[in-house]
Coordinates of C-alpha atoms and ligand atoms in Angstrom, one line a residue:
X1 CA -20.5 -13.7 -3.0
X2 CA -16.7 -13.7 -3.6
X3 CA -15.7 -15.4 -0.5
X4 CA -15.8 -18.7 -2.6
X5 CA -13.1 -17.6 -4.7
X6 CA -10.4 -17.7 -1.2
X7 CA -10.0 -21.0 0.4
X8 CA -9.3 -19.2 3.7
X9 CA -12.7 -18.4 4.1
X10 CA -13.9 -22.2 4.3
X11 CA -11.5 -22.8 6.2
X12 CA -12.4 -20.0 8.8
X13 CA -15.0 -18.7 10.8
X14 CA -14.1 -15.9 12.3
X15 CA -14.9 -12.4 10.2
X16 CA -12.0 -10.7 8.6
X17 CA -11.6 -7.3 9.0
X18 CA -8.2 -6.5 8.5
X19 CA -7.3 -6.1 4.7
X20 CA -5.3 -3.0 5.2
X21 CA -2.7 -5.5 7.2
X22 CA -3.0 -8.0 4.4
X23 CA -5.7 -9.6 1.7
X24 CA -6.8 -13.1 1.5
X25 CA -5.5 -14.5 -1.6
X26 CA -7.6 -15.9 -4.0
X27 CA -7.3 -19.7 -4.9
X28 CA -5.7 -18.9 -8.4
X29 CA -3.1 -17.1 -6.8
X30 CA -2.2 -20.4 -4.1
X31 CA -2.7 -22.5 -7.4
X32 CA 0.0 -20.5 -9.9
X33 CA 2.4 -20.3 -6.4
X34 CA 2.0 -24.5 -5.7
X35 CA 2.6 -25.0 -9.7
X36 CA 5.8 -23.3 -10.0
X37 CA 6.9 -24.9 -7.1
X38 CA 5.2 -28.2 -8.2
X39 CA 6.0 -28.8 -11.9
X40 CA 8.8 -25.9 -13.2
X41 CA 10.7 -24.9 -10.0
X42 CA 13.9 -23.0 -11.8
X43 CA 16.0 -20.0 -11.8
X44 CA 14.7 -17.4 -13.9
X45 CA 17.2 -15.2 -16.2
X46 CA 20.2 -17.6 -16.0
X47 CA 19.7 -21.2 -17.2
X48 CA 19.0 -22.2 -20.7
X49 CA 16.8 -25.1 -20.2
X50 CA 12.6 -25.8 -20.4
X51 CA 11.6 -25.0 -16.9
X52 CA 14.1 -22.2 -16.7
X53 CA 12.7 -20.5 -19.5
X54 CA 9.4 -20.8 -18.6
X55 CA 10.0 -19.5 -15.1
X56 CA 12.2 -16.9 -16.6
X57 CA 8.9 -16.0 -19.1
X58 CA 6.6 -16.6 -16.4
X59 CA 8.2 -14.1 -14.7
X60 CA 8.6 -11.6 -17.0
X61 CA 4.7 -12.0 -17.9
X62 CA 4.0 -10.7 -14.7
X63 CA 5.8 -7.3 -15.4
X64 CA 4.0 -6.8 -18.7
X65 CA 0.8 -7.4 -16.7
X66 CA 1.4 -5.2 -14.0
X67 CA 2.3 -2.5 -16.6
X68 CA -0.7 -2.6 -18.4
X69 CA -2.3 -2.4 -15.1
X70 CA -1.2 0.4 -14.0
X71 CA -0.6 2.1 -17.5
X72 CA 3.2 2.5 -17.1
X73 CA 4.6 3.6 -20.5
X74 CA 7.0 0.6 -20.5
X75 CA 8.3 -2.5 -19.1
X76 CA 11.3 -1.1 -17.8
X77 CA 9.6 0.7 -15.6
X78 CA 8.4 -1.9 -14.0
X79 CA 10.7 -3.2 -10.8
X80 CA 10.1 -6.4 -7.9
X81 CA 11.0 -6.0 -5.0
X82 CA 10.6 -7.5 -1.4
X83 CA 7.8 -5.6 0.0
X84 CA 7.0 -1.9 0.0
X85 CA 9.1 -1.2 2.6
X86 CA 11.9 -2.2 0.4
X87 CA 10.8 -0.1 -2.1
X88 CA 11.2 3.0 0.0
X89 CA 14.3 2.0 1.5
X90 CA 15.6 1.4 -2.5
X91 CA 14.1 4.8 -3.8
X92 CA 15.8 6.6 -0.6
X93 CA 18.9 5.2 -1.2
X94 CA 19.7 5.2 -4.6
X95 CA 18.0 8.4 -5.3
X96 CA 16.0 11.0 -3.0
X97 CA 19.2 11.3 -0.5
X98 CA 20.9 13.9 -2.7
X99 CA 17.4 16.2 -2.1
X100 CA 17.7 19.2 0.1
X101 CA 14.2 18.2 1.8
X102 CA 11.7 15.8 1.8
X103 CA 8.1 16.0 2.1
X104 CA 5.6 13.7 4.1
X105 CA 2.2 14.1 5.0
X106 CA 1.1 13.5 8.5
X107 CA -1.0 10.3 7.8
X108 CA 2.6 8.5 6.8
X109 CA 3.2 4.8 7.7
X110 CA 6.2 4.3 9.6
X111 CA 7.6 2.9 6.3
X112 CA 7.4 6.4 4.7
X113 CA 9.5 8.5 7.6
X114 CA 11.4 5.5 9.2
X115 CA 14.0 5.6 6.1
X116 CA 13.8 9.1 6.6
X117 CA 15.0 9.5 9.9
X118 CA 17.8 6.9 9.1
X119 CA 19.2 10.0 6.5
X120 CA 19.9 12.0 9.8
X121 CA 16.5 13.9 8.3
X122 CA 14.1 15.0 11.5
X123 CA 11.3 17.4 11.1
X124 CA 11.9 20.9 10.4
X125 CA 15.9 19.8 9.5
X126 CA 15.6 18.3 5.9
X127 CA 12.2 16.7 6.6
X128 CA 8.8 18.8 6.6
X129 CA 5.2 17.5 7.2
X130 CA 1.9 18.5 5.7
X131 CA 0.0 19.7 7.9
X132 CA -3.7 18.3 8.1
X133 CA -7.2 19.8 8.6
X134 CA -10.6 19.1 10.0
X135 CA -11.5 15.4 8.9
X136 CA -8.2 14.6 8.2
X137 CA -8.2 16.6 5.0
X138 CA -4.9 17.0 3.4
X139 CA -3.7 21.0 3.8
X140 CA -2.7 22.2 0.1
X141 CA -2.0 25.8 1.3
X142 CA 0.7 24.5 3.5
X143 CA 2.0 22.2 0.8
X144 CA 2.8 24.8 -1.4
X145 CA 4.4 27.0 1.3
X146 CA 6.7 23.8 2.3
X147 CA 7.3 24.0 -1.2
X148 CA 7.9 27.5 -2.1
X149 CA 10.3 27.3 0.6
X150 CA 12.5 24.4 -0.1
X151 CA 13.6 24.6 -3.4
X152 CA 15.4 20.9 -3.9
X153 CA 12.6 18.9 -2.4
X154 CA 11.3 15.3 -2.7
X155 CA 8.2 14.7 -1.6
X156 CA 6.7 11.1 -0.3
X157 CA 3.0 10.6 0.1
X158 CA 0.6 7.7 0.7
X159 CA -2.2 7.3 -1.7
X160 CA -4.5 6.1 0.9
X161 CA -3.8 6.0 4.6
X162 CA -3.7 3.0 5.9
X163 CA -4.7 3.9 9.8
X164 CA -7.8 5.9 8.3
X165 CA -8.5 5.2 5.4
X166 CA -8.1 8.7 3.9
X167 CA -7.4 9.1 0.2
X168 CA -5.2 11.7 -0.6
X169 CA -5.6 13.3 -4.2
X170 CA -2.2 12.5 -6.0
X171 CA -2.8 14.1 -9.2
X172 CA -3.3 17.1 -7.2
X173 CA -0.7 16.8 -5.3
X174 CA 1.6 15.9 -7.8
X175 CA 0.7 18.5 -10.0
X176 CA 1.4 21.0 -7.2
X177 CA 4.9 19.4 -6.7
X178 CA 6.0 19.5 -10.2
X179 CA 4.9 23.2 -10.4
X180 CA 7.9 23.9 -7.8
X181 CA 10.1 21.2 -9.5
X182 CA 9.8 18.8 -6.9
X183 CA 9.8 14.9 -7.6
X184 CA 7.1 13.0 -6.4
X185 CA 6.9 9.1 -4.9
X186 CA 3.6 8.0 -4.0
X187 CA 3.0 4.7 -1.0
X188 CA 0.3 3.0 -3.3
X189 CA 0.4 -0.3 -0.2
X190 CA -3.2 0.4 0.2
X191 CA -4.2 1.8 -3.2
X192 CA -4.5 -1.1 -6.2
X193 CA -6.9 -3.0 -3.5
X194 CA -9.4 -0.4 -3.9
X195 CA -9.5 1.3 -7.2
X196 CA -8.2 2.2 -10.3
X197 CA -4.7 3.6 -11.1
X198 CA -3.1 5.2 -13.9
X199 CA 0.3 6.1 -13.3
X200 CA 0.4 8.3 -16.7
X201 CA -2.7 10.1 -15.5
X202 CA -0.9 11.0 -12.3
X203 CA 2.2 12.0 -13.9
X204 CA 4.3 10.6 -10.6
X205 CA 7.4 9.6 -10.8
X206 CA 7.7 6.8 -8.1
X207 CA 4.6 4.5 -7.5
X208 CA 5.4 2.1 -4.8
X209 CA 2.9 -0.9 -4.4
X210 CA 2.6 -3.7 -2.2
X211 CA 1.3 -7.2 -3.5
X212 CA -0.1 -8.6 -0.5
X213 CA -2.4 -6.2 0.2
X214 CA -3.1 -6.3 -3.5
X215 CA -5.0 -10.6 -2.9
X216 CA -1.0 -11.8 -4.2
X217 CA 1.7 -13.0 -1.9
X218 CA 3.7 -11.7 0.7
X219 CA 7.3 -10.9 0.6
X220 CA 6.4 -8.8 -3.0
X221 CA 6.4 -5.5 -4.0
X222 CA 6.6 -3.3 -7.1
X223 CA 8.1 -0.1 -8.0
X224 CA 7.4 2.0 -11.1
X225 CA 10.0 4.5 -11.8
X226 CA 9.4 6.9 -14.8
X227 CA 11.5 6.1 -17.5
X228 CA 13.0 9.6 -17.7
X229 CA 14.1 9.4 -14.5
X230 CA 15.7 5.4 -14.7
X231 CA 19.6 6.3 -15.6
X232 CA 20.1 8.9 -13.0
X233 CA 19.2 5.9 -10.3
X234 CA 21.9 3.4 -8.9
X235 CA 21.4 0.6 -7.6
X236 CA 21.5 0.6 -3.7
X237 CA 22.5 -3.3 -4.1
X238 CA 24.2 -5.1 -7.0
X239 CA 25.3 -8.5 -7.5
X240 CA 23.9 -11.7 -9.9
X241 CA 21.7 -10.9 -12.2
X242 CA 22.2 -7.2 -12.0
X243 CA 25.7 -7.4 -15.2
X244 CA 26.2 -7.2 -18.1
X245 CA 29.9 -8.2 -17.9
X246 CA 32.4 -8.5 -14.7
X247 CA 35.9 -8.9 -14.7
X248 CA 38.4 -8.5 -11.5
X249 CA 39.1 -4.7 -12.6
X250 CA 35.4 -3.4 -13.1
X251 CA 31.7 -4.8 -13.5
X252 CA 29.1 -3.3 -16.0
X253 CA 25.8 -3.2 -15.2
X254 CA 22.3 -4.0 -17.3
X255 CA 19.9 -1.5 -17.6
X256 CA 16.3 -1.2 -15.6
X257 CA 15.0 -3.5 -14.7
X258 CA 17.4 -5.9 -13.9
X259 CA 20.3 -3.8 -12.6
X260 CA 17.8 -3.4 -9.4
X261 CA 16.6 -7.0 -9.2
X262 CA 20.0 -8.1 -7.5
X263 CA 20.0 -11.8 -6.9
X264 CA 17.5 -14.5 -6.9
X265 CA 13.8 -12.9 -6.5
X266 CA 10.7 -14.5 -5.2
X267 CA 9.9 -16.0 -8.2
X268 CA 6.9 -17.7 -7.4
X269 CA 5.5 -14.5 -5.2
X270 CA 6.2 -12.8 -8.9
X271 CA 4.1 -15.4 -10.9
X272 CA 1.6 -15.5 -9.1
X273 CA 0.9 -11.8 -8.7
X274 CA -0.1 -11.8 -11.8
X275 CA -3.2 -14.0 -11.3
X276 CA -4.1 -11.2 -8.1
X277 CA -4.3 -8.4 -11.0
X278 CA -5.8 -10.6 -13.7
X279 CA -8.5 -12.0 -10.8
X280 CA -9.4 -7.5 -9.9
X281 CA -9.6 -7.3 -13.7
X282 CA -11.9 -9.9 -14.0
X283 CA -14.1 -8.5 -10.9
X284 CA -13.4 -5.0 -12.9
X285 CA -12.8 -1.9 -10.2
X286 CA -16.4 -0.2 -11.4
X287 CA -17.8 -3.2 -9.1
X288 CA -15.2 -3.4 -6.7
X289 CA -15.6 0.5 -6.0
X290 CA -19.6 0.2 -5.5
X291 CA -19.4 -2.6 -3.6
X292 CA -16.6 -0.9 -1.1
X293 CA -18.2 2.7 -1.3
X294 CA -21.7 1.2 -0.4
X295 CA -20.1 -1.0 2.6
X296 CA -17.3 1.8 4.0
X297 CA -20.5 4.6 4.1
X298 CA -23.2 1.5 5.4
X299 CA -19.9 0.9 8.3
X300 CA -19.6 4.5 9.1
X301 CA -23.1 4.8 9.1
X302 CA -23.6 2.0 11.8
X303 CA -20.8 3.3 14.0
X304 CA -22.0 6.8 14.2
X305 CA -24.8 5.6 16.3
X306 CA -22.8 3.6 18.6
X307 CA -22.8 6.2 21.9
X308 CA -19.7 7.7 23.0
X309 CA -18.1 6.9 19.6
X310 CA -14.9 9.1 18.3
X311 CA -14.3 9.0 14.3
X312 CA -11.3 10.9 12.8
X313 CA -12.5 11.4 9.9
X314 CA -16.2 11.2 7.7
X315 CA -17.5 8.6 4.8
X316 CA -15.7 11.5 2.2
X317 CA -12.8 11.2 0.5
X318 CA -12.2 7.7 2.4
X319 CA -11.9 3.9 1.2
X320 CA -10.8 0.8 2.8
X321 CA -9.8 1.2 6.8
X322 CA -12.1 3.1 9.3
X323 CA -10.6 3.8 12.6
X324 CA -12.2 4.9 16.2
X325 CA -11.9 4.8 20.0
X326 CA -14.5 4.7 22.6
X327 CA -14.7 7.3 25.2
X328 CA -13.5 5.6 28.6
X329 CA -12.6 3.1 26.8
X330 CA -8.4 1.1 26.3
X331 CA -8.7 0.1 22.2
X332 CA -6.6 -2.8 23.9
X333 CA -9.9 -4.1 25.7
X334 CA -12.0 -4.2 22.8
X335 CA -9.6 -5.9 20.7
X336 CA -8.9 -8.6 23.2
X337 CA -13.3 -9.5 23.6
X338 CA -13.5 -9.1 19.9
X339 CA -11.1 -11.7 19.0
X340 CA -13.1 -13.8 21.5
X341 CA -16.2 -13.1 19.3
X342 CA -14.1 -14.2 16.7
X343 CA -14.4 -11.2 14.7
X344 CA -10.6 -10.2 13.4
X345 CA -9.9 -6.3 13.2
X346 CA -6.5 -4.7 14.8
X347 CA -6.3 -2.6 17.3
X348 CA -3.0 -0.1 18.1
X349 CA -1.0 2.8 16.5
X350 CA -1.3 0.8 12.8
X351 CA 2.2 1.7 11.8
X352 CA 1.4 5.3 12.4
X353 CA 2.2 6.7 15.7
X354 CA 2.9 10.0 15.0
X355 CA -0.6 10.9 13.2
X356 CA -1.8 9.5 16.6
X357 CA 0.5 11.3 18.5
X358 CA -1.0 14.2 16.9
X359 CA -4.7 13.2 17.9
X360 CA -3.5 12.7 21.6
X361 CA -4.3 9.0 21.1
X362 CA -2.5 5.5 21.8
X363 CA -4.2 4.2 19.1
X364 CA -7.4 3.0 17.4
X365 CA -9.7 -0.1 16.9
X366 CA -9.3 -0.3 12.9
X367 CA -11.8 -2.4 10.6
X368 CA -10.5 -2.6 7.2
X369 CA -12.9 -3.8 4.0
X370 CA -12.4 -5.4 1.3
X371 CA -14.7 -6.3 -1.5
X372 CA -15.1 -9.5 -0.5
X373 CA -16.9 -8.4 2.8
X374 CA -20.7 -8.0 3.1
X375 CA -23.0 -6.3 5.3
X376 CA -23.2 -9.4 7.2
X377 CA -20.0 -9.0 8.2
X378 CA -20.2 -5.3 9.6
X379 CA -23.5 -6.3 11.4
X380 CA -21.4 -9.1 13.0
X381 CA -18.9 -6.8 13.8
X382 CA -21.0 -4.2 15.0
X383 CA -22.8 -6.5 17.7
X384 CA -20.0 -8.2 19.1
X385 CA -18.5 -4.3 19.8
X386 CA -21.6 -3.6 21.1
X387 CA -21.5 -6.2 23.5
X388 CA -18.0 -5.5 24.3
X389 CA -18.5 -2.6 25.0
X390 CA -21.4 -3.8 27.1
X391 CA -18.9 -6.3 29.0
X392 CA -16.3 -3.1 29.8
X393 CA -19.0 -1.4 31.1
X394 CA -20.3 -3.5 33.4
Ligands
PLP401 C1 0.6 2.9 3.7 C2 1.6 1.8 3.8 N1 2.8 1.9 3.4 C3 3.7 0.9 3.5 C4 3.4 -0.3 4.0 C5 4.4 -1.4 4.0 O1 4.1 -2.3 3.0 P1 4.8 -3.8 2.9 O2 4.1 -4.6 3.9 O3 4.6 -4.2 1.5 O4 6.3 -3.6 3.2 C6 2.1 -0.5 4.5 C7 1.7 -1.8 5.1 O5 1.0 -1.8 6.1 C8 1.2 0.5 4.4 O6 -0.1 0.4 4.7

């Protein structure tokens, strides 16, 4: 029903199953990319003229969108960057390195414990990890002893996890880390996809997101920083765009947001983000959760009867990917016969080896929904594994 709205699905006829790598874009997001690159291809923030302005405006659009979107308080809290990735690597930079410790969960994308290790940080020295329970349930009582024991902590923690799917409460979580004066940053990359945020609700104070996996472009992401927290953060890289004044004896900087947009951004990635958010709000989330809810439980539902299956973790609690192995069976294998059945899912350690590390497994075969997938596509999906695993059997 929505496949009309992204041109990649005429153009394709395989079935996509991998939104948690990235989202198709919708047409109005190629349309507002091809028209700033078409008809007012400027700079934005440093020219005077028409089509700078309008780029510059353009631009700046997007933030007051993306605020409203996510119900930051104001605009300044609001900051592009490159990707998600970058936004870690910006928040553990210019501000979680002067904390004592910092706190992952186990169901952390290599993003979230990568920039980590980089601090000399390792687990048990200045990094500690949530443990997890049965179904991949977050463990709150050992949260709260990781935090009644480090008393200058930071803790980092993915919203939704992109290898399974899990959804981790983070007004819970948060709560519980501001109770022990810890500072919370939450890996939203799989979150604004899949359902409503409100970042005031939450009371975090970093929200990281990631625009590609949100139907916008690659090479985007956002930060939120609570404004409380903005002028104890310097920049981790300065340069155009970031002063007020320089001269050869000193430079002063502006304030949030543009002393952390150094240089020129991806200004049309930035534009045209803000047709991704206005297309969700259009579809509105009530629908997009039903639709995804109905789909994730009718997927888990299918797979369950597959024999010799192995799921991580049940329908609860969980949005988006759904990851499992079959007994006797390389993930490898079935990804290489169900690219031949033209049916697109990935297959591997997602960006999360050491949750599988934990499970004793190389990886997983991962399908990943999205709205825009029906149960036509699942019952594709589910055949052509069936016959794979028919094929490895035989
Ligand atoms: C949970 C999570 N965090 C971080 C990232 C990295 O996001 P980006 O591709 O925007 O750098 C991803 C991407 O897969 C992710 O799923």
């Amino acid at each position: 029903m929505f496949k009309k709205d992204f041109p990649y699905f005429s153009n394709n006829e395989s079935v996509y199953l991998d939104n948690a790598a990235t989202t198709q874009k919708p047409q109005i997001v190629i349309d507002a990319m091809n028209e700033y690159y078409t008809n007012y291809c400027a700079n934005t923030h440093r020219s005077s003229y028409g089509n700078s302005n309008k780029a510059t405006s353009m631009y700046e659009d997007t933030r007051k969108v993306l605020k409203e979107f996510i119900n930051a308080k104001s605009i300044n809290e609001i900051i592009f960057t490159k990707g998600l990735t970058e936004g870690i690597n910006f928040v553990a930079s210019s501000y979680a390195k002067k904390f004592e410790t910092i706190i992952i969960s186990s169901l952390e994308h290599h993003s979230n414990i990568v920039p980590w290790h980089m601090q000399g940080r390792v687990l048990g020295k200045d990094l500690e990890v949530v443990k997890y329970k049965e179904n991949l349930d977050f463990d709150y009582e050992d949260f709260e002893r990781i935090l009644k024991n480090n008393k200058n902590a930071f803790v980092s923690i993915t919203h939704i996890s992109n290898a399974f799917g899990k959804i981790h409460d983070i007004k819970r979580i948060t709560t519980l880390a501001h109770k022990y004066n810890a500072i919370v940053l939450i890996d939203a990359a799989q979150s604004l996809a899949h359902g409503k945020i409100d970042v005031q609700d939450i009371n975090c104070d970093f929200f990281l997101m990631s625009a590609h996996k949100t139907f916008g472009p690659t090479g985007l992401g956002a930060i939120y920083i609570k404004e409380s927290l903005l002028k104890s953060i310097s920049p981790y890289q300065t340069g155009g765009a970031t002063i007020q004044e320089v001269s050869f004896e000193k430079t002063k900087l502006l304030d949030s947001p543009f002393l952390f947009e150094a240089g020129t951004q991806n200004i049309s990635a930035v534009i045209a983000f803000a047709k991704s958010l206005e297309y969700i709000n259009d579809i509105g989330y009530e629908n997009i959760e039903k639709i995804e809810k109905e789909l994730y439980v009718y997927l888990h539902n299918e797979l369950k009867q597959i024999p010799d299956i192995i799921l991580y973790n049940n329908e609860t609690d969980a949005i988006g990917s759904k990851s499992f192995n079959i007994k006797g069976i390389i993930h490898d294998d079935i990804g290489i016969l169900l690219d031949k059945m033209k049916i697109n899912v990935r297959v591997g350690h997602h960006c999360a080896q050491p949750i599988m590390k934990e499970l004793e497994i190389k990886g997983t075969i991962r399908v990943s929904l999205s709205f825009y997938n029906d149960k036509e596509d699942i019952n594709k999906f589910i055949s052509a594994l069936k016959r794979a695993i028919f094929m490895l059997r035989s």
